[in-house]
PDB file of C-alpha atoms and ligand atoms in Angstrom:
ATOM      1  CA  MET A   1      17.407   0.426 -13.777  1.00 85.00           C
ATOM      2  CA  ASN A   2      17.438   3.356 -16.206  1.00 95.00           C
ATOM      3  CA  PHE A   3      14.561   5.826 -16.468  1.00 95.00           C
ATOM      4  CA  PRO A   4      12.824   4.172 -19.464  1.00 94.00           C
ATOM      5  CA  ASP A   5      12.726   0.891 -17.488  1.00 96.00           C
ATOM      6  CA  PHE A   6      11.287   2.692 -14.485  1.00 96.00           C
ATOM      7  CA  GLU A   7       8.738   4.469 -16.676  1.00 96.00           C
ATOM      8  CA  LYS A   8       7.736   1.125 -18.187  1.00 96.00           C
ATOM      9  CA  LEU A   9       7.272  -0.335 -14.717  1.00 96.00           C
ATOM     10  CA  VAL A  10       5.115   2.585 -13.611  1.00 96.00           C
ATOM     11  CA  LYS A  11       3.008   2.302 -16.760  1.00 94.00           C
ATOM     12  CA  GLN A  12       2.530  -1.426 -16.187  1.00 94.00           C
ATOM     13  CA  ARG A  13       0.973  -0.828 -12.797  1.00 95.00           C
ATOM     14  CA  ARG A  14      -2.727  -0.445 -12.423  1.00 95.00           C
ATOM     15  CA  SER A  15      -5.112  -1.355  -9.674  1.00 96.00           C
ATOM     16  CA  ILE A  16      -6.104  -5.006  -9.946  1.00 95.00           C
ATOM     17  CA  ARG A  17      -9.098  -6.116  -7.924  1.00 95.00           C
ATOM     18  CA  TYR A  18      -9.722  -9.669  -9.177  1.00 94.00           C
ATOM     19  CA  TYR A  19      -7.146 -12.426  -9.008  1.00 96.00           C
ATOM     20  CA  SER A  20      -6.570 -16.067  -9.846  1.00 96.00           C
ATOM     21  CA  ASP A  21      -6.531 -18.726  -7.107  1.00 96.00           C
ATOM     22  CA  LYS A  22      -2.768 -19.149  -7.404  1.00 97.00           C
ATOM     23  CA  PRO A  23      -1.270 -18.448  -3.975  1.00 98.00           C
ATOM     24  CA  VAL A  24       1.179 -15.610  -3.430  1.00 98.00           C
ATOM     25  CA  SER A  25       4.364 -17.008  -1.946  1.00 98.00           C
ATOM     26  CA  LYS A  26       5.575 -15.942   1.489  1.00 98.00           C
ATOM     27  CA  ASP A  27       9.053 -15.475  -0.007  1.00 98.00           C
ATOM     28  CA  ASP A  28       7.719 -12.959  -2.529  1.00 98.00           C
ATOM     29  CA  VAL A  29       5.882 -11.053   0.209  1.00 98.00           C
ATOM     30  CA  LEU A  30       9.036 -10.993   2.300  1.00 98.00           C
ATOM     31  CA  LYS A  31      11.024  -9.592  -0.642  1.00 98.00           C
ATOM     32  CA  LEU A  32       8.395  -6.879  -1.073  1.00 98.00           C
ATOM     33  CA  LEU A  33       8.496  -5.984   2.599  1.00 98.00           C
ATOM     34  CA  GLU A  34      12.277  -5.789   2.450  1.00 98.00           C
ATOM     35  CA  VAL A  35      12.043  -3.153  -0.301  1.00 98.00           C
ATOM     36  CA  ALA A  36       9.215  -1.402   1.529  1.00 98.00           C
ATOM     37  CA  HIS A  37      11.491  -1.177   4.544  1.00 98.00           C
ATOM     38  CA  LEU A  38      13.964   0.831   2.420  1.00 98.00           C
ATOM     39  CA  SER A  39      11.398   3.604   1.927  1.00 98.00           C
ATOM     40  CA  PRO A  40      12.088   7.128   3.080  1.00 98.00           C
ATOM     41  CA  SER A  41      10.515   8.083   6.397  1.00 98.00           C
ATOM     42  CA  VAL A  42      10.418  11.222   8.477  1.00 97.00           C
ATOM     43  CA  GLU A  43      13.542  11.328  10.669  1.00 96.00           C
ATOM     44  CA  ASN A  44      14.107   7.745   9.487  1.00 97.00           C
ATOM     45  CA  ALA A  45      11.425   6.767  12.001  1.00 97.00           C
ATOM     46  CA  GLN A  46      10.381   3.663   9.999  1.00 98.00           C
ATOM     47  CA  PRO A  47       6.974   3.822  11.660  1.00 98.00           C
ATOM     48  CA  TRP A  48       5.375   1.097   9.497  1.00 98.00           C
ATOM     49  CA  HIS A  49       4.041  -2.214  10.666  1.00 98.00           C
ATOM     50  CA  PHE A  50       2.919  -4.714   8.026  1.00 98.00           C
ATOM     51  CA  HIS A  51       0.149  -7.102   9.042  1.00 98.00           C
ATOM     52  CA  VAL A  52       0.391  -9.831   6.417  1.00 98.00           C
ATOM     53  CA  ILE A  53      -2.897 -11.647   6.121  1.00 98.00           C
ATOM     54  CA  PHE A  54      -3.025 -14.913   4.229  1.00 98.00           C
ATOM     55  CA  ASN A  55      -5.775 -16.223   6.504  1.00 98.00           C
ATOM     56  CA  GLN A  56      -8.996 -16.492   4.506  1.00 97.00           C
ATOM     57  CA  ASP A  57     -11.302 -16.004   7.466  1.00 97.00           C
ATOM     58  CA  MET A  58      -9.525 -12.800   8.498  1.00 98.00           C
ATOM     59  CA  LYS A  59      -9.596 -11.436   4.934  1.00 98.00           C
ATOM     60  CA  ARG A  60     -13.324 -12.132   4.769  1.00 97.00           C
ATOM     61  CA  LYS A  61     -13.980 -10.461   8.117  1.00 97.00           C
ATOM     62  CA  LEU A  62     -11.910  -7.427   7.136  1.00 97.00           C
ATOM     63  CA  MET A  63     -14.043  -6.851   4.033  1.00 97.00           C
ATOM     64  CA  SER A  64     -16.715  -5.111   6.115  1.00 96.00           C
ATOM     65  CA  ALA A  65     -14.025  -2.679   7.328  1.00 98.00           C
ATOM     66  CA  CYS A  66     -13.002  -1.735   3.764  1.00 98.00           C
ATOM     67  CA  CYS A  67     -14.363   1.508   2.306  1.00 97.00           C
ATOM     68  CA  TYR A  68     -14.578  -0.180  -1.097  1.00 96.00           C
ATOM     69  CA  GLY A  69     -13.136  -3.657  -0.992  1.00 95.00           C
ATOM     70  CA  ASN A  70     -15.748  -6.369  -1.184  1.00 95.00           C
ATOM     71  CA  PHE A  71     -13.236  -8.358  -3.257  1.00 95.00           C
ATOM     72  CA  VAL A  72     -10.408  -8.516  -0.706  1.00 97.00           C
ATOM     73  CA  ASP A  73     -11.078 -12.161   0.151  1.00 96.00           C
ATOM     74  CA  ALA A  74     -10.032 -13.176  -3.375  1.00 95.00           C
ATOM     75  CA  ALA A  75      -6.593 -11.593  -3.048  1.00 97.00           C
ATOM     76  CA  GLY A  76      -3.668 -13.933  -2.409  1.00 98.00           C
ATOM     77  CA  VAL A  77      -2.633 -11.776   0.486  1.00 98.00           C
ATOM     78  CA  PHE A  78      -3.916  -8.625   2.137  1.00 98.00           C
ATOM     79  CA  ILE A  79      -1.377  -6.411   3.867  1.00 98.00           C
ATOM     80  CA  VAL A  80      -2.758  -3.974   6.412  1.00 98.00           C
ATOM     81  CA  VAL A  81      -0.310  -1.202   7.226  1.00 98.00           C
ATOM     82  CA  SER A  82      -0.425   0.471  10.581  1.00 98.00           C
ATOM     83  CA  CYS A  83       1.617   3.426  11.738  1.00 98.00           C
ATOM     84  CA  ASP A  84       3.420   3.433  15.055  1.00 98.00           C
ATOM     85  CA  HIS A  85       3.182   6.942  16.507  1.00 97.00           C
ATOM     86  CA  SER A  86       5.576   6.323  19.377  1.00 96.00           C
ATOM     87  CA  HIS A  87       8.472   7.973  17.501  1.00 95.00           C
ATOM     88  CA  GLU A  88       9.830  10.929  19.435  1.00 92.00           C
ATOM     89  CA  PHE A  89      10.870  13.708  17.103  1.00 92.00           C
ATOM     90  CA  SER A  90      14.413  14.801  17.763  1.00 92.00           C
ATOM     91  CA  MET A  91      13.945  18.410  16.657  1.00 90.00           C
ATOM     92  CA  PRO A  92      11.222  19.756  18.959  1.00 84.00           C
ATOM     93  CA  GLU A  93      11.562  23.247  17.469  1.00 91.00           C
ATOM     94  CA  VAL A  94      10.230  21.971  14.119  1.00 93.00           C
ATOM     95  CA  VAL A  95       6.453  22.053  13.735  1.00 91.00           C
ATOM     96  CA  TRP A  96       6.023  18.718  11.984  1.00 91.00           C
ATOM     97  CA  ASN A  97       2.867  18.054  10.068  1.00 92.00           C
ATOM     98  CA  PRO A  98       1.034  15.648  12.409  1.00 90.00           C
ATOM     99  CA  LYS A  99       0.612  13.220   9.521  1.00 96.00           C
ATOM    100  CA  GLU A 100       4.328  12.876   8.663  1.00 97.00           C
ATOM    101  CA  LEU A 101       4.551   9.406  10.198  1.00 98.00           C
ATOM    102  CA  GLU A 102       1.550   8.216   8.215  1.00 98.00           C
ATOM    103  CA  PHE A 103       2.979   9.757   5.021  1.00 98.00           C
ATOM    104  CA  SER A 104       6.058   7.616   5.641  1.00 98.00           C
ATOM    105  CA  CYS A 105       3.899   4.486   5.783  1.00 98.00           C
ATOM    106  CA  MET A 106       2.273   5.470   2.508  1.00 98.00           C
ATOM    107  CA  ALA A 107       5.707   5.719   0.892  1.00 98.00           C
ATOM    108  CA  ALA A 108       6.372   2.159   2.042  1.00 98.00           C
ATOM    109  CA  MET A 109       3.033   1.030   0.595  1.00 98.00           C
ATOM    110  CA  MET A 110       4.038   2.439  -2.794  1.00 98.00           C
ATOM    111  CA  HIS A 111       7.258   0.411  -2.669  1.00 98.00           C
ATOM    112  CA  VAL A 112       5.161  -2.719  -2.098  1.00 98.00           C
ATOM    113  CA  ILE A 113       2.888  -1.835  -5.014  1.00 98.00           C
ATOM    114  CA  LEU A 114       5.673  -1.054  -7.484  1.00 98.00           C
ATOM    115  CA  GLY A 115       7.690  -4.046  -6.313  1.00 98.00           C
ATOM    116  CA  ALA A 116       4.664  -6.261  -6.888  1.00 98.00           C
ATOM    117  CA  THR A 117       4.352  -4.876 -10.426  1.00 97.00           C
ATOM    118  CA  ALA A 118       8.010  -5.690 -11.060  1.00 97.00           C
ATOM    119  CA  MET A 119       7.351  -9.252  -9.848  1.00 97.00           C
ATOM    120  CA  GLY A 120       4.372  -9.618 -12.179  1.00 96.00           C
ATOM    121  CA  LEU A 121       1.825  -9.528  -9.360  1.00 97.00           C
ATOM    122  CA  GLY A 122      -1.362  -7.479  -9.398  1.00 97.00           C
ATOM    123  CA  SER A 123      -2.035  -5.088  -6.545  1.00 98.00           C
ATOM    124  CA  CYS A 124      -4.557  -2.586  -5.276  1.00 98.00           C
ATOM    125  CA  TRP A 125      -4.545  -0.080  -2.440  1.00 98.00           C
ATOM    126  CA  VAL A 126      -7.650  -0.457  -0.261  1.00 98.00           C
ATOM    127  CA  SER A 127      -8.930   2.250   2.084  1.00 98.00           C
ATOM    128  CA  LEU A 128      -9.946   1.035   5.509  1.00 98.00           C
ATOM    129  CA  HIS A 129     -12.313   2.207   8.218  1.00 98.00           C
ATOM    130  CA  HIS A 130      -9.473   2.666  10.627  1.00 96.00           C
ATOM    131  CA  GLY A 131     -11.404   2.340  13.888  1.00 97.00           C
ATOM    132  CA  GLN A 132     -12.972  -0.970  12.890  1.00 98.00           C
ATOM    133  CA  VAL A 133      -9.667  -2.400  11.704  1.00 98.00           C
ATOM    134  CA  HIS A 134      -7.860  -1.161  14.803  1.00 98.00           C
ATOM    135  CA  GLU A 135     -10.358  -3.007  16.967  1.00 98.00           C
ATOM    136  CA  PHE A 136     -10.452  -6.153  14.837  1.00 97.00           C
ATOM    137  CA  MET A 137      -6.655  -6.439  14.658  1.00 97.00           C
ATOM    138  CA  LYS A 138      -6.318  -5.555  18.372  1.00 98.00           C
ATOM    139  CA  LEU A 139      -3.663  -2.970  17.565  1.00 98.00           C
ATOM    140  CA  PRO A 140      -1.796  -1.081  20.260  1.00 98.00           C
ATOM    141  CA  ARG A 141      -3.146   2.383  21.122  1.00 97.00           C
ATOM    142  CA  GLU A 142      -0.133   4.144  19.567  1.00 97.00           C
ATOM    143  CA  HIS A 143      -0.877   2.636  16.134  1.00 98.00           C
ATOM    144  CA  THR A 144      -3.197   4.096  13.533  1.00 98.00           C
ATOM    145  CA  VAL A 145      -4.403   2.185  10.495  1.00 98.00           C
ATOM    146  CA  VAL A 146      -3.044   3.686   7.263  1.00 98.00           C
ATOM    147  CA  GLY A 147      -4.528   1.359   4.667  1.00 98.00           C
ATOM    148  CA  GLY A 148      -4.333  -1.983   2.968  1.00 98.00           C
ATOM    149  CA  VAL A 149      -2.670  -3.420  -0.115  1.00 98.00           C
ATOM    150  CA  MET A 150      -4.070  -6.514  -1.833  1.00 98.00           C
ATOM    151  CA  LEU A 151      -1.721  -8.653  -3.879  1.00 98.00           C
ATOM    152  CA  GLY A 152      -2.435 -11.556  -6.184  1.00 98.00           C
ATOM    153  CA  HIS A 153      -1.719 -13.284  -9.432  1.00 97.00           C
ATOM    154  CA  PHE A 154      -3.580 -12.016 -12.464  1.00 95.00           C
ATOM    155  CA  LYS A 155      -6.853 -13.684 -13.298  1.00 89.00           C
ATOM    156  CA  ALA A 156      -7.189 -14.650 -16.967  1.00 82.00           C
ATOM    157  CA  GLY A 157      -8.463 -11.579 -18.799  1.00 74.00           C
ATOM    158  CA  GLU A 158      -7.115  -9.190 -16.158  1.00 68.00           C
ATOM    159  CA  GLU A 159      -3.604  -9.090 -17.567  1.00 66.00           C
ATOM    160  CA  LYS A 160      -1.616  -5.929 -17.765  1.00 56.00           C
ATOM    161  CA  SER A 161      -2.632  -3.302 -20.261  1.00 56.00           C
ATOM    162  CA  GLY A 162      -0.924  -0.010 -20.902  1.00 54.00           C
ATOM    163  CA  GLU A 163      -4.118   1.636 -22.081  1.00 60.00           C
ATOM    164  CA  HIS A 164      -5.883   2.118 -18.780  1.00 66.00           C
ATOM    165  CA  PHE A 165      -4.642   5.472 -17.582  1.00 78.00           C
ATOM    166  CA  GLU A 166      -7.347   8.079 -17.326  1.00 90.00           C
ATOM    167  CA  ARG A 167      -5.610  11.119 -15.990  1.00 93.00           C
ATOM    168  CA  LYS A 168      -6.356  14.824 -15.796  1.00 95.00           C
ATOM    169  CA  PRO A 169      -4.084  16.911 -18.039  1.00 96.00           C
ATOM    170  CA  LEU A 170      -0.820  17.299 -16.145  1.00 96.00           C
ATOM    171  CA  SER A 171      -0.552  20.935 -17.260  1.00 96.00           C
ATOM    172  CA  GLY A 172      -3.456  21.866 -14.965  1.00 97.00           C
ATOM    173  CA  LEU A 173      -1.753  20.218 -11.995  1.00 97.00           C
ATOM    174  CA  VAL A 174       1.679  21.786 -12.245  1.00 97.00           C
ATOM    175  CA  THR A 175       2.881  25.268 -11.368  1.00 97.00           C
ATOM    176  CA  VAL A 176       6.487  26.040 -12.171  1.00 96.00           C
ATOM    177  CA  TYR A 177       8.350  28.851 -10.410  1.00 97.00           C
ATOM    178  CA  ASP A 178      11.462  29.794 -12.393  1.00 96.00           C
TER     179      ASP A 178
HETATM  180  C1  LIG B   1      -5.016   6.396  -1.000  1.00 86.99           C
HETATM  181  C2  LIG B   1      -5.714   5.455  -1.966  1.00 86.99           C
HETATM  182  C3  LIG B   1      -6.871   4.825  -1.580  1.00 86.99           C
HETATM  183  C4  LIG B   1      -7.514   3.921  -2.445  1.00 86.99           C
HETATM  184  N1  LIG B   1      -8.615   3.225  -1.995  1.00 86.99           N
HETATM  185  C5  LIG B   1      -9.152   2.272  -2.783  1.00 86.99           C
HETATM  186  C6  LIG B   1     -10.206   1.452  -2.283  1.00 86.99           C
HETATM  187  O1  LIG B   1     -10.645   1.559  -1.144  1.00 86.99           O
HETATM  188  N2  LIG B   1     -10.718   0.493  -3.109  1.00 86.99           N
HETATM  189  C7  LIG B   1     -10.251   0.323  -4.391  1.00 86.99           C
HETATM  190  O2  LIG B   1     -10.752  -0.567  -5.079  1.00 86.99           O
HETATM  191  N3  LIG B   1      -9.259   1.098  -4.896  1.00 86.99           N
HETATM  192  C8  LIG B   1      -8.690   2.046  -4.110  1.00 86.99           C
HETATM  193  N4  LIG B   1      -7.633   2.788  -4.585  1.00 86.99           N
HETATM  194  C9  LIG B   1      -7.179   2.600  -5.971  1.00 86.99           C
HETATM  195  C10 LIG B   1      -7.686   3.747  -6.858  1.00 86.99           C
HETATM  196  O3  LIG B   1      -9.064   3.586  -7.073  1.00 86.99           O
HETATM  197  C11 LIG B   1      -6.909   3.733  -8.180  1.00 86.99           C
HETATM  198  O4  LIG B   1      -5.545   3.935  -7.912  1.00 86.99           O
HETATM  199  C12 LIG B   1      -7.378   4.838  -9.144  1.00 86.99           C
HETATM  200  O5  LIG B   1      -8.709   4.619  -9.550  1.00 86.99           O
HETATM  201  C13 LIG B   1      -6.503   4.906 -10.400  1.00 86.99           C
HETATM  202  O6  LIG B   1      -6.475   3.655 -11.062  1.00 86.99           O
HETATM  203  P1  LIG B   1      -5.109   2.866 -11.286  1.00 86.99           P
HETATM  204  O7  LIG B   1      -4.519   2.566  -9.930  1.00 86.99           O
HETATM  205  O8  LIG B   1      -5.501   1.590 -12.008  1.00 86.99           O
HETATM  206  O9  LIG B   1      -4.186   3.734 -12.080  1.00 86.99           O
HETATM  207  C14 LIG B   1      -6.988   3.690  -3.746  1.00 86.99           C
HETATM  208  C15 LIG B   1      -5.797   4.340  -4.135  1.00 86.99           C
HETATM  209  C16 LIG B   1      -5.159   5.195  -3.247  1.00 86.99           C
HETATM  210  C17 LIG B   1      -3.848   5.819  -3.662  1.00 86.99           C
END
């Protein structure tokens, strides 16, 4: 893929919160998780765990643990990403940012989101009340909840548009040191 193709892909993506009833295939989800698994991670720790929720009852129950996600039950699939903190850093002299492992999971979530865009699926990152989700999903103690990604087919009228980006001027967000 050349840069214009990548730029087009990035511009196609936007957060989609309402979907059609068409199911998302398990094969497509697996392909997305395979590309997510190629994400960079601190010390190549690969600390992600993907909890792939097709189950309608679970999606509905998880809605109360979403910060803003009272639409999650309509997604074809909801992927909760947890971070396994059991990685032992091999360079003890380095003062790692304590969130490095979670940053790695976020990189993987972006691969899922961009991969979904490339497949023609809608997606949206959903913030989660981590304690509630941890308890509901009965996660091991060494896992923290990073967030969720909803995926689904576009509902009629929710198709891609390139006109949605409201962004602060980039010039105010960049400092260049020559
Ligand atoms: C870390 C993070 C958390 C987010 N949490 C939520 C959320 O809880 N609910 C939601 O509807 N959107 C959530 N979003 C999506 C943002 O609202 C969205 O990316 C932003 O408004 C820009 O719109 P766009 O994605 O369409 O470009 C989140 C995005 C990120 C990166």
